[in-house]
Structure formats: C-alpha cells, structure tokens
Amino acid sequence: MQVRLAGIKQESVTDGFGLRSVIYFQGCPHHCPGCHNPESHDPTAGYPAETDDILDLLCSNRLIDGITLSGGEPLLQPQAALALARGARLRGKTVWLYTGFTLDAILADPAQRLVLSYTDVLVDGVFVLAERDLSLPFRGSRNQRLLTPTAWQALIG
Ligand code: SF4
C-alpha cells in the first residue's frame, strides 16, 4: 500500500520507549501554533513510499523495539497507518501512534479506530502552545495523553 511521507528516522530514543524507528506522515489538518514540523502540513508535499518496503527496511533492524507513527497526521491516511501498525506487530515490533485527534474522535471514525487494534501506546491530542511543558516524557503539551489499550479495548471489542 502506498503512503505519503514527510520522512523517516531510523533510530530514535525520544519518540516512545526503547529504540524506535519513526515514520513521519505527510499532511496535517490541525495547524497547531508552535508546530515542530510545519513542512509536514501540506498533504500534496512529501514523497510516496510503499508500506511493505518501509517495514522491511525498519524491522530488519533487530535492535529496534518498534515503530512510531508520527507526522504530520498519521490518521489522515488510516489505511496506510493500519498496514504499517499491523505489519510491525506481525514482525514482533511494538507500535506507538502520535495523533492530533483525541481518543474519542478516533473511536468515532471506523477507519481510524481499526489502527488502535495494533497500537501499544497512543499519544493523543493536538499540541497546545499555552500548555507546552518540556519536562513531560514523550509529549509536548499537558493536554496530550499517553494511553494504553486498556483505555479503548473494551470499546472496540
Ligand atoms: S498535530 Fe503535530 S504535525 Fe500537526 S500541526 Fe499539530 S504539532 Fe504540527
């Protein structure tokens, strides 16, 4: 499946627990003031890639614990996000998902909620400059939450 990306970071220790590969999706509708990655907003920019190629490249690194879907907004391309999350799990890797959407909004969208079935940690909500806090682990502002499957598994069955 094709996905439009802003970039890939093959090894990171700041985008979730352990050593992770970060996949930056292209396109974001949230336009948060103070965004760390404004060049990722235009959904027509970036470059196309194949999800299987990305997984083969990243998951061949036995040192990584998993992948992190970031952006941009991964859930603007929910089928590609699903393919990457499911493929990473099949390869024995964990999945972190950063999204500007809240858990409630994701659960209300049939395509987006499927991605949660293959997500180990969800970081939800837009970046709010007034709530920026550099001391927070793995997130930029206090409104953003680190959520694990106990937060949604009873709701998605
Ligand atoms: S959700 Fe993330 S990428 Fe999108 S505008 Fe906000 S901070 Fe930037």
mmCIF file of C-alpha atoms and ligand atoms in Angstrom:
data_model
loop_
_atom_site.group_PDB
_atom_site.id
_atom_site.type_symbol
_atom_site.label_atom_id
_atom_site.label_comp_id
_atom_site.label_asym_id
_atom_site.label_seq_id
_atom_site.Cartn_x
_atom_site.Cartn_y
_atom_site.Cartn_z
ATOM 1 C CA MET A 1 0.000 0.000 0.000
ATOM 2 C CA GLN A 2 1.224 3.454 -0.833
ATOM 3 C CA VAL A 3 1.719 6.094 1.856
ATOM 4 C CA ARG A 4 2.787 9.729 1.571
ATOM 5 C CA LEU A 5 5.622 10.544 3.946
ATOM 6 C CA ALA A 6 7.498 13.571 5.212
ATOM 7 C CA GLY A 7 10.428 11.390 6.263
ATOM 8 C CA ILE A 8 11.788 8.512 8.321
ATOM 9 C CA LYS A 9 14.152 8.482 11.285
ATOM 10 C CA GLN A 10 15.611 5.004 11.566
ATOM 11 C CA GLU A 11 16.678 5.237 15.209
ATOM 12 C CA SER A 12 15.232 7.436 17.944
ATOM 13 C CA VAL A 13 15.119 7.283 21.750
ATOM 14 C CA THR A 14 12.764 10.245 22.164
ATOM 15 C CA ASP A 15 9.615 9.007 20.378
ATOM 16 C CA GLY A 16 8.491 6.280 22.780
ATOM 17 C CA PHE A 17 10.001 3.604 24.969
ATOM 18 C CA GLY A 18 13.231 1.994 23.845
ATOM 19 C CA LEU A 19 14.907 2.353 20.487
ATOM 20 C CA ARG A 20 12.356 3.128 17.788
ATOM 21 C CA SER A 21 12.057 3.910 14.094
ATOM 22 C CA VAL A 22 9.881 6.943 13.431
ATOM 23 C CA ILE A 23 7.696 7.268 10.342
ATOM 24 C CA TYR A 24 6.603 10.857 9.679
ATOM 25 C CA PHE A 25 3.412 11.017 7.640
ATOM 26 C CA GLN A 26 2.849 13.904 5.244
ATOM 27 C CA GLY A 27 -0.245 16.078 5.666
ATOM 28 C CA CYS A 28 -1.779 17.551 8.790
ATOM 29 C CA PRO A 29 -5.098 19.411 9.190
ATOM 30 C CA HIS A 30 -4.517 20.626 12.744
ATOM 31 C CA HIS A 31 -2.118 23.565 12.145
ATOM 32 C CA CYS A 32 -1.133 23.915 15.794
ATOM 33 C CA PRO A 33 0.587 27.225 16.615
ATOM 34 C CA GLY A 34 4.180 26.373 17.509
ATOM 35 C CA CYS A 35 4.148 23.131 15.489
ATOM 36 C CA HIS A 36 7.555 21.439 15.445
ATOM 37 C CA ASN A 37 7.113 20.205 11.871
ATOM 38 C CA PRO A 38 5.165 22.757 9.719
ATOM 39 C CA GLU A 39 6.637 21.433 6.461
ATOM 40 C CA SER A 40 4.588 18.274 7.061
ATOM 41 C CA HIS A 41 1.211 20.067 6.798
ATOM 42 C CA ASP A 42 0.700 20.115 3.005
ATOM 43 C CA PRO A 43 -0.836 16.744 2.039
ATOM 44 C CA THR A 44 0.463 17.075 -1.515
ATOM 45 C CA ALA A 45 4.106 17.563 -0.476
ATOM 46 C CA GLY A 46 6.498 14.884 0.765
ATOM 47 C CA TYR A 47 7.080 11.687 -1.196
ATOM 48 C CA PRO A 48 5.297 8.387 -1.822
ATOM 49 C CA ALA A 49 6.529 5.110 -0.392
ATOM 50 C CA GLU A 50 5.306 1.517 -0.093
ATOM 51 C CA THR A 51 4.367 0.310 3.386
ATOM 52 C CA ASP A 52 5.932 -3.139 2.843
ATOM 53 C CA ASP A 53 9.219 -1.537 1.785
ATOM 54 C CA ILE A 54 9.212 0.656 4.895
ATOM 55 C CA LEU A 55 8.529 -2.316 7.159
ATOM 56 C CA ASP A 56 11.211 -4.445 5.500
ATOM 57 C CA LEU A 57 13.749 -1.651 5.924
ATOM 58 C CA LEU A 58 12.939 -0.711 9.507
ATOM 59 C CA CYS A 59 12.058 -4.071 11.031
ATOM 60 C CA SER A 60 15.212 -5.705 9.682
ATOM 61 C CA ASN A 61 16.995 -3.744 12.418
ATOM 62 C CA ARG A 62 16.864 -6.221 15.303
ATOM 63 C CA LEU A 63 17.900 -3.514 17.742
ATOM 64 C CA ILE A 64 14.671 -1.543 17.462
ATOM 65 C CA ASP A 65 11.796 -2.217 19.834
ATOM 66 C CA GLY A 66 9.224 -0.882 17.449
ATOM 67 C CA ILE A 67 7.938 1.819 15.155
ATOM 68 C CA THR A 68 6.378 5.178 15.937
ATOM 69 C CA LEU A 69 3.772 6.664 13.605
ATOM 70 C CA SER A 70 4.102 10.443 13.720
ATOM 71 C CA GLY A 71 3.820 13.410 11.429
ATOM 72 C CA GLY A 72 2.105 15.213 10.134
ATOM 73 C CA GLU A 73 -1.075 13.356 10.970
ATOM 74 C CA PRO A 74 -0.872 9.562 10.569
ATOM 75 C CA LEU A 75 -4.630 9.131 10.787
ATOM 76 C CA LEU A 76 -5.205 11.227 7.664
ATOM 77 C CA GLN A 77 -4.018 8.060 5.878
ATOM 78 C CA PRO A 78 -5.728 5.463 8.066
ATOM 79 C CA GLN A 79 -5.339 2.509 5.705
ATOM 80 C CA ALA A 80 -1.593 3.100 5.418
ATOM 81 C CA ALA A 81 -1.298 3.614 9.184
ATOM 82 C CA LEU A 82 -3.157 0.332 9.666
ATOM 83 C CA ALA A 83 -0.880 -1.511 7.230
ATOM 84 C CA LEU A 84 2.237 -0.222 8.984
ATOM 85 C CA ALA A 85 0.943 -0.915 12.501
ATOM 86 C CA ARG A 86 -0.305 -4.398 11.643
ATOM 87 C CA GLY A 87 2.865 -5.219 9.715
ATOM 88 C CA ALA A 88 5.087 -4.091 12.561
ATOM 89 C CA ARG A 89 3.158 -6.227 15.037
ATOM 90 C CA LEU A 90 3.458 -9.249 12.734
ATOM 91 C CA ARG A 91 7.220 -8.657 12.745
ATOM 92 C CA GLY A 92 7.301 -8.645 16.548
ATOM 93 C CA LYS A 93 7.604 -4.877 16.974
ATOM 94 C CA THR A 94 5.598 -2.528 19.172
ATOM 95 C CA VAL A 95 3.663 0.446 17.813
ATOM 96 C CA TRP A 96 3.353 3.992 19.147
ATOM 97 C CA LEU A 97 0.892 6.337 17.472
ATOM 98 C CA TYR A 98 1.079 10.136 17.723
ATOM 99 C CA THR A 99 -2.054 11.894 16.521
ATOM 100 C CA GLY A 100 -3.692 15.287 16.859
ATOM 101 C CA PHE A 101 -7.070 13.575 17.138
ATOM 102 C CA THR A 102 -8.420 12.648 20.569
ATOM 103 C CA LEU A 103 -9.278 9.079 21.508
ATOM 104 C CA ASP A 104 -12.998 9.897 21.339
ATOM 105 C CA ALA A 105 -12.663 11.264 17.790
ATOM 106 C CA ILE A 106 -10.676 8.208 16.700
ATOM 107 C CA LEU A 107 -13.271 5.843 18.128
ATOM 108 C CA ALA A 108 -15.975 7.675 16.158
ATOM 109 C CA ASP A 109 -14.169 7.071 12.849
ATOM 110 C CA PRO A 110 -14.425 3.469 11.611
ATOM 111 C CA ALA A 111 -11.209 3.589 9.571
ATOM 112 C CA GLN A 112 -9.147 5.289 12.245
ATOM 113 C CA ARG A 113 -10.326 3.103 15.115
ATOM 114 C CA LEU A 114 -9.020 -0.020 13.371
ATOM 115 C CA VAL A 115 -5.473 1.273 13.850
ATOM 116 C CA LEU A 116 -5.963 1.101 17.614
ATOM 117 C CA SER A 117 -6.149 -2.705 17.386
ATOM 118 C CA TYR A 118 -2.418 -2.670 16.573
ATOM 119 C CA THR A 119 -1.337 0.231 18.799
ATOM 120 C CA ASP A 120 0.555 -0.227 22.071
ATOM 121 C CA VAL A 121 0.685 3.425 23.088
ATOM 122 C CA LEU A 122 -1.455 6.270 21.782
ATOM 123 C CA VAL A 123 -0.356 9.879 22.292
ATOM 124 C CA ASP A 124 -3.499 11.853 21.541
ATOM 125 C CA GLY A 125 -4.479 15.477 21.071
ATOM 126 C CA VAL A 126 -3.053 18.487 19.302
ATOM 127 C CA PHE A 127 -0.018 20.402 20.530
ATOM 128 C CA VAL A 128 -1.220 23.389 22.580
ATOM 129 C CA LEU A 129 1.432 26.067 22.864
ATOM 130 C CA ALA A 130 -0.070 27.508 26.081
ATOM 131 C CA GLU A 131 0.260 24.053 27.663
ATOM 132 C CA ARG A 132 3.776 23.351 26.416
ATOM 133 C CA ASP A 133 5.882 21.543 29.030
ATOM 134 C CA LEU A 134 9.414 20.400 28.234
ATOM 135 C CA SER A 135 9.512 18.173 31.328
ATOM 136 C CA LEU A 136 6.825 15.817 30.001
ATOM 137 C CA PRO A 137 8.117 12.480 28.725
ATOM 138 C CA PHE A 138 7.257 11.727 25.075
ATOM 139 C CA ARG A 139 4.847 14.617 24.527
ATOM 140 C CA GLY A 140 4.930 18.341 24.084
ATOM 141 C CA SER A 141 1.938 19.789 25.910
ATOM 142 C CA ARG A 142 -0.004 18.898 29.049
ATOM 143 C CA ASN A 143 -3.302 18.202 27.247
ATOM 144 C CA GLN A 144 -1.718 15.310 25.346
ATOM 145 C CA ARG A 145 -2.165 11.882 26.932
ATOM 146 C CA LEU A 146 -0.170 8.654 26.861
ATOM 147 C CA LEU A 147 -2.867 5.976 26.553
ATOM 148 C CA THR A 148 -2.539 2.193 26.503
ATOM 149 C CA PRO A 149 -5.039 -0.373 25.161
ATOM 150 C CA THR A 150 -6.900 -0.560 28.487
ATOM 151 C CA ALA A 151 -8.266 2.874 27.539
ATOM 152 C CA TRP A 152 -10.022 1.570 24.415
ATOM 153 C CA GLN A 153 -10.086 -2.228 24.187
ATOM 154 C CA ALA A 154 -13.427 -2.575 25.946
ATOM 155 C CA LEU A 155 -14.836 -0.040 23.494
ATOM 156 C CA ILE A 156 -13.607 -1.650 20.274
ATOM 157 C CA GLY A 157 -14.063 -5.286 21.300
HETATM 158 S S1 SF4 B 1 -0.749 17.779 15.049
HETATM 159 FE FE1 SF4 B 1 1.506 17.746 15.132
HETATM 160 S S2 SF4 B 1 2.189 17.995 12.992
HETATM 161 FE FE2 SF4 B 1 0.033 18.593 13.088
HETATM 162 S S3 SF4 B 1 0.086 20.831 13.373
HETATM 163 FE FE3 SF4 B 1 -0.088 19.887 15.412
HETATM 164 S S4 SF4 B 1 2.034 19.685 16.150
HETATM 165 FE FE4 SF4 B 1 2.132 20.031 13.916
#
